[in-house]
Every structure is written in structure tokens, then in C-alpha cells.
Amino acid sequence: YHYMNVPISLNFTLGKKKVRGIISVGASLNFLLKKKISYNYSYSDGRSISGTTVDRYDFNKFNVSPFLGIGADFYLTKALVLRLMPIAQMQALKNINTPITEYLWYAGLNVSLQLGFLNAGK
């Protein structure tokens, strides 16, 4: 699945020191760009077959994925912040309108280095 995601979130910062807690809640707007299937079959006699194909089913082109992340901001300097945040999200709507359907989900670690210019002189 190849999606273009547009995240919309609210971030809440906890604390005033060099290490601050952060909670991020929101949703990603998911726009399906392309769906393809890659396969590789290996048989016991040594043969293998591989390839790619485009799925013939008409998947929904739009979905919404609510997410939640809880992590920490590490203020390395006044202008440089390292953010580590485990995050989880799952699609709220069906991928396809058939009796058998699926929902995509994601869990991972967002790591970012933020550089600020406005607060650097304070």
C-alpha cells in the first residue's frame, strides 16, 4: 500500500526543564496512491516463482487513522530539541467495501531533531 498521509495533531508538553514529557493525539488523513502485491513462492524441489501484480479490487481511496504518541523532548540547547516518541495508529474506516475487509495499523518510534530560530535568543 502506498499512501500519502496528512497528519493533524495536538501536542501537549509537560514540564519546564531540559527533559519534558510530550503527548501527541490526532489523526492522519490517508490518500491511497497505489496498491500492488509482491510475491515469492519457494518450492521444496528448488523452484521459485516471484513477481508483482496490481490488485483488481477497488479499494477506498481515502481513510482516517487516529493516533496517540507519548514521549519526551530533550532540550540539547535553547534552539535544538531531540524528540523521541513511541506512536501507534490504526485506520478507522474499511479499506474495501466487501464482506471480508482489513484495517491497516502501525506502531513505531518517531525520532526528530527540531531546530528553532525564534526562541534561540531568549
mmCIF file of C-alpha atoms in Angstrom:
data_model
loop_
_atom_site.group_PDB
_atom_site.id
_atom_site.type_symbol
_atom_site.label_atom_id
_atom_site.label_comp_id
_atom_site.label_asym_id
_atom_site.label_seq_id
_atom_site.Cartn_x
_atom_site.Cartn_y
_atom_site.Cartn_z
ATOM 1 C CA TYR A 1 0.000 0.000 0.000
ATOM 2 C CA HIS A 2 1.339 3.425 -0.907
ATOM 3 C CA TYR A 3 -0.426 6.241 0.927
ATOM 4 C CA MET A 4 0.099 9.971 1.162
ATOM 5 C CA ASN A 5 -0.588 10.880 4.799
ATOM 6 C CA VAL A 6 -1.517 14.327 6.072
ATOM 7 C CA PRO A 7 -1.222 14.378 9.897
ATOM 8 C CA ILE A 8 -3.228 16.766 12.075
ATOM 9 C CA SER A 9 -2.333 16.692 15.763
ATOM 10 C CA LEU A 10 -2.421 18.424 19.114
ATOM 11 C CA ASN A 11 0.784 18.292 21.153
ATOM 12 C CA PHE A 12 0.799 18.728 24.933
ATOM 13 C CA THR A 13 4.098 19.439 26.695
ATOM 14 C CA LEU A 14 4.575 18.516 30.365
ATOM 15 C CA GLY A 15 7.302 20.204 32.417
ATOM 16 C CA LYS A 16 9.679 23.147 32.180
ATOM 17 C CA LYS A 17 13.149 21.541 32.480
ATOM 18 C CA LYS A 18 15.625 20.171 29.909
ATOM 19 C CA VAL A 19 13.654 16.920 29.627
ATOM 20 C CA ARG A 20 9.920 17.403 29.046
ATOM 21 C CA GLY A 21 7.141 14.913 28.500
ATOM 22 C CA ILE A 22 5.043 15.188 25.359
ATOM 23 C CA ILE A 23 1.690 13.716 24.400
ATOM 24 C CA SER A 24 0.531 13.853 20.788
ATOM 25 C CA VAL A 25 -3.037 12.995 19.738
ATOM 26 C CA GLY A 26 -4.583 13.417 16.337
ATOM 27 C CA ALA A 27 -5.377 11.767 13.050
ATOM 28 C CA SER A 28 -3.723 11.199 9.696
ATOM 29 C CA LEU A 29 -5.753 11.719 6.555
ATOM 30 C CA ASN A 30 -4.717 8.826 4.260
ATOM 31 C CA PHE A 31 -4.946 9.100 0.463
ATOM 32 C CA LEU A 32 -4.313 5.801 -1.391
ATOM 33 C CA LEU A 33 -1.857 6.314 -4.246
ATOM 34 C CA LYS A 34 -1.154 2.722 -5.316
ATOM 35 C CA LYS A 35 -1.645 -0.864 -4.156
ATOM 36 C CA LYS A 36 0.429 -3.709 -5.508
ATOM 37 C CA ILE A 37 1.199 -7.269 -4.444
ATOM 38 C CA SER A 38 4.713 -8.732 -4.493
ATOM 39 C CA TYR A 39 5.109 -12.475 -4.104
ATOM 40 C CA ASN A 40 7.852 -15.087 -3.934
ATOM 41 C CA TYR A 41 6.972 -18.814 -3.877
ATOM 42 C CA SER A 42 9.721 -21.293 -2.995
ATOM 43 C CA TYR A 43 9.083 -24.995 -3.606
ATOM 44 C CA SER A 44 10.782 -27.991 -1.979
ATOM 45 C CA ASP A 45 12.275 -29.088 -5.328
ATOM 46 C CA GLY A 46 14.269 -25.829 -5.552
ATOM 47 C CA ARG A 47 11.982 -23.938 -7.939
ATOM 48 C CA SER A 48 10.903 -20.425 -7.090
ATOM 49 C CA ILE A 49 8.444 -18.040 -8.676
ATOM 50 C CA SER A 50 8.332 -14.319 -7.937
ATOM 51 C CA GLY A 51 6.648 -11.252 -9.342
ATOM 52 C CA THR A 52 4.333 -8.337 -8.715
ATOM 53 C CA THR A 53 0.739 -7.706 -9.657
ATOM 54 C CA VAL A 54 -1.818 -4.953 -9.201
ATOM 55 C CA ASP A 55 -4.864 -5.921 -7.147
ATOM 56 C CA ARG A 56 -8.085 -5.979 -9.161
ATOM 57 C CA TYR A 57 -10.310 -4.908 -6.256
ATOM 58 C CA ASP A 58 -11.443 -1.304 -5.911
ATOM 59 C CA PHE A 59 -10.016 -0.123 -2.595
ATOM 60 C CA ASN A 60 -11.286 3.033 -0.903
ATOM 61 C CA LYS A 61 -9.116 5.997 -1.890
ATOM 62 C CA PHE A 62 -9.461 7.810 1.473
ATOM 63 C CA ASN A 63 -9.133 6.745 5.100
ATOM 64 C CA VAL A 64 -8.578 8.284 8.525
ATOM 65 C CA SER A 65 -6.086 6.947 11.081
ATOM 66 C CA PRO A 66 -6.346 8.243 14.674
ATOM 67 C CA PHE A 67 -3.023 8.123 16.540
ATOM 68 C CA LEU A 68 -1.542 8.516 20.015
ATOM 69 C CA GLY A 69 2.072 9.157 20.917
ATOM 70 C CA ILE A 70 3.688 9.593 24.341
ATOM 71 C CA GLY A 71 7.354 10.527 24.542
ATOM 72 C CA ALA A 72 9.953 13.045 25.637
ATOM 73 C CA ASP A 73 11.636 16.195 24.361
ATOM 74 C CA PHE A 74 15.324 16.613 25.227
ATOM 75 C CA TYR A 75 16.420 20.261 25.056
ATOM 76 C CA LEU A 76 20.059 19.994 23.941
ATOM 77 C CA THR A 77 20.316 23.809 23.606
ATOM 78 C CA LYS A 78 17.743 26.614 23.590
ATOM 79 C CA ALA A 79 17.320 26.140 19.839
ATOM 80 C CA LEU A 80 17.898 22.366 19.400
ATOM 81 C CA VAL A 81 15.421 19.726 20.639
ATOM 82 C CA LEU A 82 15.600 15.935 20.262
ATOM 83 C CA ARG A 83 12.168 14.239 20.350
ATOM 84 C CA LEU A 84 11.676 10.505 20.957
ATOM 85 C CA MET A 85 8.083 9.322 20.784
ATOM 86 C CA PRO A 86 6.611 5.827 20.508
ATOM 87 C CA ILE A 87 3.407 6.103 18.460
ATOM 88 C CA ALA A 88 0.507 3.839 17.477
ATOM 89 C CA GLN A 89 -2.297 4.290 14.940
ATOM 90 C CA MET A 90 -4.981 2.259 13.162
ATOM 91 C CA GLN A 91 -7.260 3.024 10.253
ATOM 92 C CA ALA A 92 -10.776 3.931 11.381
ATOM 93 C CA LEU A 93 -12.567 3.153 8.108
ATOM 94 C CA LYS A 94 -12.644 -0.014 5.984
ATOM 95 C CA ASN A 95 -10.087 -0.337 3.184
ATOM 96 C CA ILE A 96 -12.608 -2.012 0.894
ATOM 97 C CA ASN A 97 -16.390 -2.449 0.963
ATOM 98 C CA THR A 98 -16.613 -6.242 0.767
ATOM 99 C CA PRO A 99 -17.741 -8.890 3.300
ATOM 100 C CA ILE A 100 -14.087 -9.610 4.118
ATOM 101 C CA THR A 101 -12.132 -6.439 4.806
ATOM 102 C CA GLU A 102 -8.984 -5.238 6.520
ATOM 103 C CA TYR A 103 -7.638 -2.339 8.537
ATOM 104 C CA LEU A 104 -4.010 -1.218 8.414
ATOM 105 C CA TRP A 105 -2.274 -0.425 11.704
ATOM 106 C CA TYR A 106 1.106 0.986 12.647
ATOM 107 C CA ALA A 107 3.316 1.096 15.731
ATOM 108 C CA GLY A 108 6.744 2.673 15.717
ATOM 109 C CA LEU A 109 9.169 5.194 17.130
ATOM 110 C CA ASN A 110 9.259 8.755 15.814
ATOM 111 C CA VAL A 111 12.645 10.413 16.213
ATOM 112 C CA SER A 112 13.058 14.068 15.285
ATOM 113 C CA LEU A 113 15.606 16.809 15.707
ATOM 114 C CA GLN A 114 13.940 20.213 15.846
ATOM 115 C CA LEU A 115 15.794 23.460 15.216
ATOM 116 C CA GLY A 116 14.114 26.656 16.396
ATOM 117 C CA PHE A 117 15.127 30.157 15.394
ATOM 118 C CA LEU A 118 12.582 32.280 17.279
ATOM 119 C CA ASN A 119 13.385 31.081 20.817
ATOM 120 C CA ALA A 120 17.165 30.793 20.341
ATOM 121 C CA GLY A 121 17.929 34.330 21.562
ATOM 122 C CA LYS A 122 15.829 34.196 24.746
#
